[in-house]
PDB file of C-alpha atoms in Angstrom:
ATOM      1  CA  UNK A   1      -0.742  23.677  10.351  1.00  0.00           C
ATOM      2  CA  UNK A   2      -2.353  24.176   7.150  1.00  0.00           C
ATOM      3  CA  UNK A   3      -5.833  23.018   5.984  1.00  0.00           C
ATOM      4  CA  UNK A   4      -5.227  19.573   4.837  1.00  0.00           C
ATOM      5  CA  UNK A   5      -7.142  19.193   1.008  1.00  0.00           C
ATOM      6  CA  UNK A   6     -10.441  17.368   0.585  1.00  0.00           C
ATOM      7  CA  UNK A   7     -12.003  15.826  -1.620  1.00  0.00           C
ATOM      8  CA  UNK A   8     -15.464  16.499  -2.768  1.00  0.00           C
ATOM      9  CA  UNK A   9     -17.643  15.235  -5.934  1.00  0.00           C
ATOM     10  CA  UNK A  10     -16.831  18.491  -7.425  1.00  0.00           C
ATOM     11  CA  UNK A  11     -12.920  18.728  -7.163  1.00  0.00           C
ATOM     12  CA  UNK A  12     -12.486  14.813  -7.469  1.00  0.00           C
ATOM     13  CA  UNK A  13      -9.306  13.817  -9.345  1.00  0.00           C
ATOM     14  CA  UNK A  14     -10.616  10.910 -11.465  1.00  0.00           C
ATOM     15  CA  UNK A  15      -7.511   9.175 -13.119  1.00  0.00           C
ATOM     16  CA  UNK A  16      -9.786   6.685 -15.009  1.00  0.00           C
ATOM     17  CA  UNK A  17     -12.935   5.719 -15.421  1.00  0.00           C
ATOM     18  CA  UNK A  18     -15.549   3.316 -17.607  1.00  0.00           C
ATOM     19  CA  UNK A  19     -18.585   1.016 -16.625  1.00  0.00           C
ATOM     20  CA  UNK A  20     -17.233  -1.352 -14.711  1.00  0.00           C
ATOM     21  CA  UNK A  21     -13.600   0.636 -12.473  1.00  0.00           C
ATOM     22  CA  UNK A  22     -12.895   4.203 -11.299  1.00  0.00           C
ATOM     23  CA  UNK A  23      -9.429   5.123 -10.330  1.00  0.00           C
ATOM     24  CA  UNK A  24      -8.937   8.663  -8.165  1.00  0.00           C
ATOM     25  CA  UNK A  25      -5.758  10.447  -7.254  1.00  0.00           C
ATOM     26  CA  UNK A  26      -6.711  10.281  -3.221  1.00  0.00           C
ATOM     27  CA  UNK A  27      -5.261  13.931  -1.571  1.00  0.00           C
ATOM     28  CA  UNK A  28      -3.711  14.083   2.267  1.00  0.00           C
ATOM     29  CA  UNK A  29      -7.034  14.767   3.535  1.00  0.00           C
ATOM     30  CA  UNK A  30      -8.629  11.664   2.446  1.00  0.00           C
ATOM     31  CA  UNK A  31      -9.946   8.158   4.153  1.00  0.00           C
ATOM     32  CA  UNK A  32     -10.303   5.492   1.973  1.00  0.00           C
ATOM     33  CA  UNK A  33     -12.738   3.729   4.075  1.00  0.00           C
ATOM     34  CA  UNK A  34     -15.078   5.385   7.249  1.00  0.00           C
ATOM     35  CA  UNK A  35     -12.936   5.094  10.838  1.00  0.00           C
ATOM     36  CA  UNK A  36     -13.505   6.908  14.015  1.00  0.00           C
ATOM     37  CA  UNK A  37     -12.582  10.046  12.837  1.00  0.00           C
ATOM     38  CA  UNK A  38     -16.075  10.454  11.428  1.00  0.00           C
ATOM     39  CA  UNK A  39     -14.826  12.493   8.433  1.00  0.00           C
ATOM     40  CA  UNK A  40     -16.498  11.415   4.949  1.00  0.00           C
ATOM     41  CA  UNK A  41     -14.373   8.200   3.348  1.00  0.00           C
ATOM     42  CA  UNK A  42     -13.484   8.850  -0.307  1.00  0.00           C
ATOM     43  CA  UNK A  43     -15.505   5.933  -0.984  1.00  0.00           C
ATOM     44  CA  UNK A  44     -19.005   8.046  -0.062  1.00  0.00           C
ATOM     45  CA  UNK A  45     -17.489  11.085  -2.130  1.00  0.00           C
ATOM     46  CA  UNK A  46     -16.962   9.123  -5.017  1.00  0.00           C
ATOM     47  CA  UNK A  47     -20.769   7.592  -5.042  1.00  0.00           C
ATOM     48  CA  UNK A  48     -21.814  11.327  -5.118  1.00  0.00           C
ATOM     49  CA  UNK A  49     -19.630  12.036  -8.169  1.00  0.00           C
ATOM     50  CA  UNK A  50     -20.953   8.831 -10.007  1.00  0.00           C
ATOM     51  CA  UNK A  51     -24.690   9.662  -8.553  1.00  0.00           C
ATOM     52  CA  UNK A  52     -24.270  13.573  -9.733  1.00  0.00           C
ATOM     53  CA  UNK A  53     -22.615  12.930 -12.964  1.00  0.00           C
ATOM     54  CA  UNK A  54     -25.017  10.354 -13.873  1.00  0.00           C
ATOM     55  CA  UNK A  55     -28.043  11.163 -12.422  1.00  0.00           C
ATOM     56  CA  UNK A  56     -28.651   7.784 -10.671  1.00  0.00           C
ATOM     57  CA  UNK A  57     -31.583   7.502  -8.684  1.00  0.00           C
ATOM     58  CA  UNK A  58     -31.434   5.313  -5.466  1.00  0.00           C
ATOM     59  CA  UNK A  59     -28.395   4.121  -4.131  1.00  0.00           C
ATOM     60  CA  UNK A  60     -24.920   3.869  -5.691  1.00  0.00           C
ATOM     61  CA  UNK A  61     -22.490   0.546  -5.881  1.00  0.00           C
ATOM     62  CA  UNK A  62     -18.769   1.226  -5.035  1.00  0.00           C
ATOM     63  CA  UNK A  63     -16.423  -1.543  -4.005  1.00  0.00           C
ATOM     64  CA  UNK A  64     -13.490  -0.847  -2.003  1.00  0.00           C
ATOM     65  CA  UNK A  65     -10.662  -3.273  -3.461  1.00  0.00           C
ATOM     66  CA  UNK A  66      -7.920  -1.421  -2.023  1.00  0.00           C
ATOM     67  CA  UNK A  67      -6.636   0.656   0.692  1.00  0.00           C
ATOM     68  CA  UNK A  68      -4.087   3.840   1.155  1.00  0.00           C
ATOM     69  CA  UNK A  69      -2.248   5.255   4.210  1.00  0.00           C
ATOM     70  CA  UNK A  70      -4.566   8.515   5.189  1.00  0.00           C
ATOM     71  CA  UNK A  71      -0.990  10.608   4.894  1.00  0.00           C
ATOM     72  CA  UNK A  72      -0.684   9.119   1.569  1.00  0.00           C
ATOM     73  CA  UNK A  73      -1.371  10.436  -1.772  1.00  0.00           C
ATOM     74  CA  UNK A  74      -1.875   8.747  -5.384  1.00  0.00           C
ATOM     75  CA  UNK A  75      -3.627   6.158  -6.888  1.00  0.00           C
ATOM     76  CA  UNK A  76      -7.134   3.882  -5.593  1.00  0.00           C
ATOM     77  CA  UNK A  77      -9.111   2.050  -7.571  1.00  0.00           C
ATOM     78  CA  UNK A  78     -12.924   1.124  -6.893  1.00  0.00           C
ATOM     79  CA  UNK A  79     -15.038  -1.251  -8.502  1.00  0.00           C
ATOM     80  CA  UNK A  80     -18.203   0.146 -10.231  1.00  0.00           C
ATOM     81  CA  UNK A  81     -19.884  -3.136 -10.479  1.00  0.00           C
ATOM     82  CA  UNK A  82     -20.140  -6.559  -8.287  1.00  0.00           C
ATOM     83  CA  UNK A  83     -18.660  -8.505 -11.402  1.00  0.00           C
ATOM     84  CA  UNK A  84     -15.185  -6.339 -11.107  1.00  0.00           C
ATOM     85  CA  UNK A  85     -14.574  -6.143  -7.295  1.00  0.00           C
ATOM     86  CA  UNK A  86     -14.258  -9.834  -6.822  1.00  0.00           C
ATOM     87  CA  UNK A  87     -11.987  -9.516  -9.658  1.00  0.00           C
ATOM     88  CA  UNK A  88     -10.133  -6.331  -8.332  1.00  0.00           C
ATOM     89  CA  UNK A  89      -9.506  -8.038  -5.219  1.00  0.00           C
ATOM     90  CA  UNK A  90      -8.333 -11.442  -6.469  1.00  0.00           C
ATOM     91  CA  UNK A  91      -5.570  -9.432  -8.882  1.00  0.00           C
ATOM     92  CA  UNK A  92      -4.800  -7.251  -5.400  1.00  0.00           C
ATOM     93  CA  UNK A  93      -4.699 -10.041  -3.362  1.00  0.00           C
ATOM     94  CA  UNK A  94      -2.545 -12.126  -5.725  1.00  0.00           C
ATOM     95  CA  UNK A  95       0.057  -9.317  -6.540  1.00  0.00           C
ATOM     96  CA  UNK A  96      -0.637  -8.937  -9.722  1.00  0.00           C
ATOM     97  CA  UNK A  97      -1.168  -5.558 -10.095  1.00  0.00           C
ATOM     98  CA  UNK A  98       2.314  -3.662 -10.133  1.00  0.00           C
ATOM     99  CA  UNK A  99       2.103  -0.803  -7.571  1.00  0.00           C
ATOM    100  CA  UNK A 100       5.148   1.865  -8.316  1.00  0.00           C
ATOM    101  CA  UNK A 101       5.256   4.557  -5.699  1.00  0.00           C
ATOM    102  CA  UNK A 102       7.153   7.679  -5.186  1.00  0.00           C
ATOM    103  CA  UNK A 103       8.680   8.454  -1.965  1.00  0.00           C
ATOM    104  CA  UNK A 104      10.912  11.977  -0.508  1.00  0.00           C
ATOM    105  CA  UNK A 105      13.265  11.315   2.375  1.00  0.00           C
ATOM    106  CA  UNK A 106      16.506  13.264   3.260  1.00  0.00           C
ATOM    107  CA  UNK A 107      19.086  11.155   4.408  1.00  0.00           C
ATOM    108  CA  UNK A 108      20.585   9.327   1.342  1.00  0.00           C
ATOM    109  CA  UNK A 109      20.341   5.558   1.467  1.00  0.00           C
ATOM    110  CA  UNK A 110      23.685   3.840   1.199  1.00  0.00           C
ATOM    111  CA  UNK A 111      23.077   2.053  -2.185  1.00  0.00           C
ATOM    112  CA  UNK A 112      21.345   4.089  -5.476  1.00  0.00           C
ATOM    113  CA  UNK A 113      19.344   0.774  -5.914  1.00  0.00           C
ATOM    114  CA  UNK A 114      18.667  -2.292  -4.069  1.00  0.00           C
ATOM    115  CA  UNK A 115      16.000  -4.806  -3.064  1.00  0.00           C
ATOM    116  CA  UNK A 116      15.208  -4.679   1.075  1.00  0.00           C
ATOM    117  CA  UNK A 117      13.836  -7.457   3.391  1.00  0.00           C
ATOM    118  CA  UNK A 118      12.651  -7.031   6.678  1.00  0.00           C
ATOM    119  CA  UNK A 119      10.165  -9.096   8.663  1.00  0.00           C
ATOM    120  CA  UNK A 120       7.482  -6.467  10.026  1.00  0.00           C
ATOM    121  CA  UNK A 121       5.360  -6.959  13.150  1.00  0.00           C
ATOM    122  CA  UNK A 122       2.468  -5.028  13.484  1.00  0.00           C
ATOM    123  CA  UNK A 123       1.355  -2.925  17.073  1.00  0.00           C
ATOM    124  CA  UNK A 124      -2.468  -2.576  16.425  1.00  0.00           C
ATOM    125  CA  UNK A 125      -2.576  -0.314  19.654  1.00  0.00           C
ATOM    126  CA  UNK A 126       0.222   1.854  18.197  1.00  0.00           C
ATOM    127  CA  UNK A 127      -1.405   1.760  14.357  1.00  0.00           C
ATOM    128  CA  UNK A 128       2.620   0.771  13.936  1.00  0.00           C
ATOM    129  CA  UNK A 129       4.682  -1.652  12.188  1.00  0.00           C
ATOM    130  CA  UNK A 130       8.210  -2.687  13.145  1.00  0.00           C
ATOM    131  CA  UNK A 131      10.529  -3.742  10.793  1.00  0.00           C
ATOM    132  CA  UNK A 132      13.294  -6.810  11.920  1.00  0.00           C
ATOM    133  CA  UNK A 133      16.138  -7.978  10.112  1.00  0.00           C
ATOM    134  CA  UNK A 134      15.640 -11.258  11.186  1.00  0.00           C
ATOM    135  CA  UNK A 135      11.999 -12.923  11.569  1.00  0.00           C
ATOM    136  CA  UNK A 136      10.284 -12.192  15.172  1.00  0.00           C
ATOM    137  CA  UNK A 137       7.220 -14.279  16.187  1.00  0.00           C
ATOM    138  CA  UNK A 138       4.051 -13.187  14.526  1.00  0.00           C
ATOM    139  CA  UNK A 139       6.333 -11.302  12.085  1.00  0.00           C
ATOM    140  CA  UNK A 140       5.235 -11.158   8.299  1.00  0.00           C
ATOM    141  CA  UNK A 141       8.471 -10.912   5.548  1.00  0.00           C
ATOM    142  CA  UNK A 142       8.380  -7.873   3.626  1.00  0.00           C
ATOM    143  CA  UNK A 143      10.093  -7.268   0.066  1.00  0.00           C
ATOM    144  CA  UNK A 144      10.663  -3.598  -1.707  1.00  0.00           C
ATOM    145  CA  UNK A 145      12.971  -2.706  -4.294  1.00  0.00           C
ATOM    146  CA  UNK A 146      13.570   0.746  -4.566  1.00  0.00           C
ATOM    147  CA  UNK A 147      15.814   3.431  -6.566  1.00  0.00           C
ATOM    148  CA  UNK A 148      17.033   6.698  -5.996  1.00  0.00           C
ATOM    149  CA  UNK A 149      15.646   8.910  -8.915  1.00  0.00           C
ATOM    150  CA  UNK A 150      16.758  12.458  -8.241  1.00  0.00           C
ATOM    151  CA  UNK A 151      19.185  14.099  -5.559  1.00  0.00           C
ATOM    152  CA  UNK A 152      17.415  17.437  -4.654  1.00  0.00           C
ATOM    153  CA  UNK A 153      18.509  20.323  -2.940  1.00  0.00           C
ATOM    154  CA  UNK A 154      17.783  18.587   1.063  1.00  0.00           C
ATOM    155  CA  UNK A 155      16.056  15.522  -0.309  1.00  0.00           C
ATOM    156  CA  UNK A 156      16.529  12.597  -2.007  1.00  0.00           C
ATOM    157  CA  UNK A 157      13.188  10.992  -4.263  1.00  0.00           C
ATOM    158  CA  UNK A 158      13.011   7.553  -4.499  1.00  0.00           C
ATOM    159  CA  UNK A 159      10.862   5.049  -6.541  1.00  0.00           C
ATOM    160  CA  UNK A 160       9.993   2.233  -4.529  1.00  0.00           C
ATOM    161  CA  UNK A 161       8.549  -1.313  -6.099  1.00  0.00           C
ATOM    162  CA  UNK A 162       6.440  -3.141  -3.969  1.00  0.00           C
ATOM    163  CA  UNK A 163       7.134  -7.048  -3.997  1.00  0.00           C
ATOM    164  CA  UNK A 164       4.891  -7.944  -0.565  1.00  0.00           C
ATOM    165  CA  UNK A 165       2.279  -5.827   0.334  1.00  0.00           C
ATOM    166  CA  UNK A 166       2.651  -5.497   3.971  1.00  0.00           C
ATOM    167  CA  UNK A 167       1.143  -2.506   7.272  1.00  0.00           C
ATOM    168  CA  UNK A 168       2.925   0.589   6.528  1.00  0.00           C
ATOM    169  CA  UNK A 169       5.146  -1.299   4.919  1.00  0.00           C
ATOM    170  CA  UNK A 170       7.080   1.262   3.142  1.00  0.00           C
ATOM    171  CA  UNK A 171       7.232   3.768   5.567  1.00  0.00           C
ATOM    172  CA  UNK A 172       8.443   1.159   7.596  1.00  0.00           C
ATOM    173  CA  UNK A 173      11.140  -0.431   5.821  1.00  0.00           C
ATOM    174  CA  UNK A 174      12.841   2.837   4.958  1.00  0.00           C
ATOM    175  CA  UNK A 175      12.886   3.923   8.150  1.00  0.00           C
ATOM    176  CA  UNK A 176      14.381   0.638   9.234  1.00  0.00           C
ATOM    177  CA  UNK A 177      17.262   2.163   6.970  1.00  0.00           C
ATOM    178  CA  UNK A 178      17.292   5.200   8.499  1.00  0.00           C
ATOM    179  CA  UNK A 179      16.192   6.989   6.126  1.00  0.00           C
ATOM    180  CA  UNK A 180      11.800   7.781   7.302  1.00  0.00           C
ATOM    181  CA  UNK A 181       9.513   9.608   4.481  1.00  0.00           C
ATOM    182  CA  UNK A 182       9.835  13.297   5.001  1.00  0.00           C
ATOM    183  CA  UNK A 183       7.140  14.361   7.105  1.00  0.00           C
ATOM    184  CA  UNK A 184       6.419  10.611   8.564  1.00  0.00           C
ATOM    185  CA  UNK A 185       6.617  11.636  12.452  1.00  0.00           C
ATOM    186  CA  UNK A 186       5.583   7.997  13.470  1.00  0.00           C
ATOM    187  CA  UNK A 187       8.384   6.484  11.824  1.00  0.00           C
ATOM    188  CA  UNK A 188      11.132   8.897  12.945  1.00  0.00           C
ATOM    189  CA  UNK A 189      11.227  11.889  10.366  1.00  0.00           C
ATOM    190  CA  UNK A 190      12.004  15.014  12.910  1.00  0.00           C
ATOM    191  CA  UNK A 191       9.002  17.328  11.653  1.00  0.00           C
ATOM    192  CA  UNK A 192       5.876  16.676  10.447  1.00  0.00           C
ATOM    193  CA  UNK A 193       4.696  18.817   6.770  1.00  0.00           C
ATOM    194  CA  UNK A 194       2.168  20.816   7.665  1.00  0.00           C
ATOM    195  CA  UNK A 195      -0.624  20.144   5.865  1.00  0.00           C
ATOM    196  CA  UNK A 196      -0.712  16.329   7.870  1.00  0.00           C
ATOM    197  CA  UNK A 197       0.839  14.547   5.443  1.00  0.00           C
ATOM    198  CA  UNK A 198       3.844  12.554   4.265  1.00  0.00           C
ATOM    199  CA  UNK A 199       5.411  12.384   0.812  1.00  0.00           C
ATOM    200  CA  UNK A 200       4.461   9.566  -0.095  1.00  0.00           C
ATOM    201  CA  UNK A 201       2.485   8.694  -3.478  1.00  0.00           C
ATOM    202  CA  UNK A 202       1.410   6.580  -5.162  1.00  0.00           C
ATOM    203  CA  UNK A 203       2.524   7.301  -8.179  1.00  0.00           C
ATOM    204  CA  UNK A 204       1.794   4.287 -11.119  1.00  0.00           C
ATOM    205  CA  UNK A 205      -0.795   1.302 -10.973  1.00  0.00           C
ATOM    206  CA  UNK A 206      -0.690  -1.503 -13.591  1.00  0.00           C
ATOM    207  CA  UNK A 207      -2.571  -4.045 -14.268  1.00  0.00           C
ATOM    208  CA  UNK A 208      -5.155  -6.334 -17.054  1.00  0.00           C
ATOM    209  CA  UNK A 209      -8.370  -4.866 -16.752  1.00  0.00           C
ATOM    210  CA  UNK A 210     -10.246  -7.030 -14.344  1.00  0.00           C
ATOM    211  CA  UNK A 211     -13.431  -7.724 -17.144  1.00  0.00           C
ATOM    212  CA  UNK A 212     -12.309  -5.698 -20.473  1.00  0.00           C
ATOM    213  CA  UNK A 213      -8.865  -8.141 -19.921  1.00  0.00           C
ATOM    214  CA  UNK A 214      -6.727  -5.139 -21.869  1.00  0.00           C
ATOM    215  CA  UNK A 215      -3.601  -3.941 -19.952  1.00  0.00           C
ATOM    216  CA  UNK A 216      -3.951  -0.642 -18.103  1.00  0.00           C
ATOM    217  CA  UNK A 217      -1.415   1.503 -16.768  1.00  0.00           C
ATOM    218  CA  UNK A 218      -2.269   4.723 -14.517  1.00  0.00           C
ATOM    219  CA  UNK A 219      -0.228   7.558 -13.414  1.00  0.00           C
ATOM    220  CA  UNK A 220      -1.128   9.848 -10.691  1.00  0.00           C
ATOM    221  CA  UNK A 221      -0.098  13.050 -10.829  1.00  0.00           C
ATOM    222  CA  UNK A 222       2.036  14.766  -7.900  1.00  0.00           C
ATOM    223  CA  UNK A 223       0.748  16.787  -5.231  1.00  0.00           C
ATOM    224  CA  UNK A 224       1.160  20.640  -5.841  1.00  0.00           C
ATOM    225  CA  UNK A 225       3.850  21.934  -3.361  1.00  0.00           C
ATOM    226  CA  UNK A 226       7.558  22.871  -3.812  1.00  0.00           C
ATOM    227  CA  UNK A 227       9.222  19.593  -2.895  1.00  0.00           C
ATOM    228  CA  UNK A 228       6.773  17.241  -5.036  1.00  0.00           C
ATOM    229  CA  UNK A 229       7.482  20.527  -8.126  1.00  0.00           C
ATOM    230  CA  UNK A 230      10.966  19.590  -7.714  1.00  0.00           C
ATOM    231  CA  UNK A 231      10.879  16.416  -8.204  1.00  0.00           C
ATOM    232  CA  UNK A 232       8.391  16.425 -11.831  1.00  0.00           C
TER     233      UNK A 232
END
């Protein structure tokens, strides 16, 4: 299995940035937020970029408003002040920021567009989600719309919409359809890729500035490797 990609304050991908957000294109190898692993969260790499770039002496604010899949790629935003994470997590929290992701799987799913609803039920011992048709106790509804955008060669890309924003909630809705994210072992793709990940990105984020109150709308650019090239 190859290396998975890191990153570091030197090679961060910043999508966006100003006084009060920062918005990086997260790699494979990337936490969002410390776990047991140990490794570095993106969150502590991006403090170094702001403390390097700026100079900053003492310690660096970064608010984590936002969280993505470790096997995931694209788009997280972090507040740079205490006046815009409250804010960053209210328009999170309320849905008001449109997430758009990108997703590669290869069994074609029986409609070219269409809006899915499953009722999910989380296994925190398994760090799983299981999607119903029908609600199970302690389920939570989930809502995606997605599209098929290109037919490749083995694969199919689609462009999923977020309407709920639910545990592994896309990788587990497709795979309710039979049709898991290629390289997504845990939800029943046959292989896994081999630098760890899934393809899976987050591709576009948009949403009113949380304190300049001006739309924004970020795109992350895809992952180098010959199925993501295919797909640009």
């Amino acid at each position: 299995m190859q290396k998975k990609e890191v990153s570091t304050p030197q090679n961060l991908q910043v999508l966006y940035e100003d006084n009060h957000i920062i918005a990086i294109n997260k790699r494979v190898g990337d936490i969002v937020q410390g776990d047991k692993t140990g490794d570095a969260p993106l969150s502590d790499i991006v403090k170094a970029y702001i403390k390097e770039k700026y100079n900053k002496p003492g310690n660096v604010y970064l608010g984590v408003a936002h969280r993505l899949d470790r096997p995931t790629t694209g788009i997280v935003v972090f507040a740079k002040t205490s006046k815009a994470l409250p804010r960053l997590n209210k328009l999170f929290a309320e849905k008001d920021a449109k997430k758009t992701y990108w997703a590669v799987v290869k069994q074609q799913p029986k409609k070219n567009n269409d809006t899915l609803v499953h009722y999910l039920k989380r296994n925190t011992k398994q760090n799983k989600s299981y999607a119903n048709i029908k609600e199970v106790p302690d389920s939570k509804k989930a809502i995606l719309d997605y599209t098929i955008l290109k037919k490749l060669d083995n694969y199919y890309l689609l462009e999923i919409n977020l309407q709920t924003g639910r545990h592994h909630q896309i990788r587990s809705q497709l795979s309710g359809i039979g049709c898991p994210i290629k390289g997504d072992l845990k939800y029943g793709f046959n292989r896994s890729n081999t630098d760890g990940g899934i393809h899976l990105h987050a591709r576009k984020l948009s949403f009113i500035h949380p304190v300049k109150k001006e739309p924004l709308e970020i795109t992350a650019p895809l992952p180098k490797d010959p199925i993501w090239d295919a797909c640009s």
